[in-house]
Amino acid sequence: MSFKFNFGVDDDGDCTLSAVDSIEAGVEALSCGETDDTSSTVAPYECIPLTIPHVSSIVVDAIYCKGHRLWKRQIDDVQFQIAQQDLMDDSTASAVRQAMATDSTATDVIKNEYEGGLKTWECSMDLLAYLADNQNKIFTGYEHPRVLDIGCGTALPSLYLLANVPNAKLCLQDYNKDVIELITIPNVLANTALAPSTANTGDDLQSTSDTESCDIDIDFRRTQTLFGEDTDKIIGEREFPELTPKEAHEADTRLLQSTDIQQRC
């Protein structure tokens, strides 16, 4: 079975929906037909643990919809991580990493290799708006709703549920492992355990007339989590200020345990 989506993919960060049948219009645009293509194979699924990325910081942009603000990682920041960690040195680098490294919009779908998970598709914004308008109706009667987000990509609808449906448990799935590791998980963390803050987190929040962005300082949070008020003293006495791998792992564990995100996602 093959699927074809016949609607646009603009990613301007705003939810500008007409109030009339936005979801229904998207469904009508979905066509489905048989295909005789039997060349593709489906690889076994893999469960990827929720872990904090091995980077010093991540840069996120604000996405606004129906009065709600969500944080989404910048593709430029993903590209920087790929370059910094030499993830493209291997000639066998995956198609999605190649797309990330060479295209800041990453709109192309590569059949059987990359399914567009770097892009915030219009239907994702439609669903986000639908959830915001109908949350109470959808989840009435469900004490602990369980949600499967298939082809999650940037996972904006799931991020909304994590923020607004406290008892919801989510399973996020995508065709590409790299999308999960470099986009989905950072987005989940940027809206939960690593949410931007004006408190003593080291975050660099920047605002303009129509948007916000934030450089989330993960290393600062790691040191504060481990050493608290003694951070400057302990780090200052070291020959090298970086945390050891063991310390970084311990700090990441504590940061994740500071919220209930591991039990919910």
XYZ file of C-alpha atoms in Angstrom, residues 112-265:
154
model
C 12.620 3.624 1.442
C 15.395 5.624 3.130
C 14.171 8.957 4.492
C 10.561 9.946 5.080
C 10.846 13.681 5.724
C 11.086 13.635 9.523
C 13.156 16.834 9.649
C 10.286 18.909 8.339
C 7.317 20.105 10.362
C 4.564 19.115 7.962
C 1.380 21.161 7.622
C -0.721 18.239 8.826
C 1.254 18.254 12.076
C 0.223 21.853 12.679
C -3.364 20.959 11.765
C -3.382 18.146 14.307
C -1.796 20.381 16.922
C -4.569 22.937 16.456
C -7.220 20.200 16.552
C -5.858 18.891 19.861
C -5.789 22.380 21.340
C -9.434 22.958 20.370
C -10.759 19.524 21.346
C -8.525 18.260 24.141
C -11.280 17.874 26.735
C -13.611 16.104 24.321
C -10.918 13.725 23.080
C -9.628 12.601 26.471
C -12.796 12.638 28.548
C -13.184 9.250 30.222
C -9.521 8.298 29.859
C -7.726 8.409 33.193
C -4.351 7.388 31.749
C -4.543 7.783 27.945
C -1.889 6.027 25.861
C -0.917 7.653 22.572
C 1.056 6.238 19.636
C 2.555 8.943 17.417
C 3.359 7.207 14.118
C 5.849 9.030 11.902
C 6.401 11.553 14.696
C 9.286 13.571 13.204
C 9.420 16.852 15.107
C 6.568 15.487 17.279
C 4.707 18.751 17.864
C 1.341 17.102 18.689
C 3.070 14.825 21.197
C 4.884 17.783 22.746
C 1.506 19.453 23.221
C 0.108 16.355 24.933
C 3.112 16.076 27.245
C 2.537 19.657 28.350
C -1.262 19.630 28.602
C -2.412 16.069 29.341
C -0.486 15.197 32.535
C -1.481 11.520 32.716
C -0.856 10.726 29.052
C 1.817 8.188 28.138
C 3.299 8.419 24.665
C 5.143 6.132 22.295
C 6.860 8.065 19.487
C 7.744 6.237 16.269
C 9.535 7.321 13.133
C 10.895 5.588 10.033
C 14.391 6.960 10.665
C 16.412 6.314 13.820
C 18.463 9.451 13.174
C 15.323 11.596 13.257
C 14.421 10.150 16.652
C 17.909 10.735 18.073
C 18.663 14.151 16.581
C 15.219 15.758 16.376
C 12.480 13.984 18.331
C 14.310 13.308 21.602
C 15.873 16.796 21.812
C 12.418 18.287 21.180
C 10.876 16.178 23.940
C 13.614 17.196 26.374
C 13.439 20.868 25.374
C 9.800 20.842 26.475
C 10.307 18.847 29.679
C 13.573 18.143 31.543
C 15.562 20.788 29.624
C 12.830 23.374 29.118
C 14.216 26.903 28.600
C 14.262 28.930 31.767
C 15.186 32.404 32.947
C 16.305 30.911 36.264
C 19.909 29.929 37.009
C 20.297 27.538 34.070
C 22.749 29.379 31.822
C 20.175 29.522 29.020
C 20.381 32.307 26.446
C 16.809 33.365 25.679
C 16.327 35.752 22.761
C 13.077 37.388 21.722
C 11.953 39.421 18.729
C 8.599 40.944 17.947
C 7.218 37.689 16.552
C 9.287 34.770 17.840
C 11.637 33.430 20.491
C 14.705 31.234 20.436
C 16.897 29.763 23.141
C 20.380 28.277 23.429
C 19.832 25.680 26.159
C 23.101 25.281 28.067
C 23.138 21.572 28.890
C 26.694 21.568 30.278
C 25.825 24.327 32.743
C 22.878 22.292 33.968
C 25.072 19.224 34.291
C 27.602 20.966 36.520
C 24.914 22.656 38.590
C 23.138 19.333 39.055
C 26.312 17.657 40.299
C 27.973 20.399 42.341
C 25.338 23.044 43.051
C 26.734 26.167 44.737
C 30.235 24.667 44.737
C 30.374 24.458 40.926
C 32.739 27.399 40.378
C 35.091 26.241 43.113
C 35.240 22.598 42.001
C 35.538 23.330 38.291
C 38.010 26.154 38.921
C 40.406 23.825 40.739
C 40.596 21.411 37.813
C 43.225 21.414 35.114
C 40.471 20.744 32.573
C 36.965 22.092 33.262
C 35.082 19.418 31.314
C 33.133 16.759 33.173
C 34.380 13.204 32.947
C 32.169 10.766 31.001
C 31.129 9.199 34.316
C 30.167 12.590 35.760
C 28.275 13.567 32.621
C 26.335 10.301 32.727
C 25.442 10.832 36.382
C 24.356 14.408 35.693
C 22.192 13.328 32.743
C 20.566 10.662 34.891
C 19.694 13.206 37.565
C 18.362 15.705 35.024
C 16.048 13.097 33.526
C 14.885 12.033 36.980
C 14.009 15.641 37.832
C 10.767 15.174 35.857
C 8.448 12.245 35.117
C 9.349 12.207 31.420
C 10.927 8.730 31.504
C 7.680 7.288 32.836
C 5.598 9.072 30.224
C 7.581 8.743 27.029
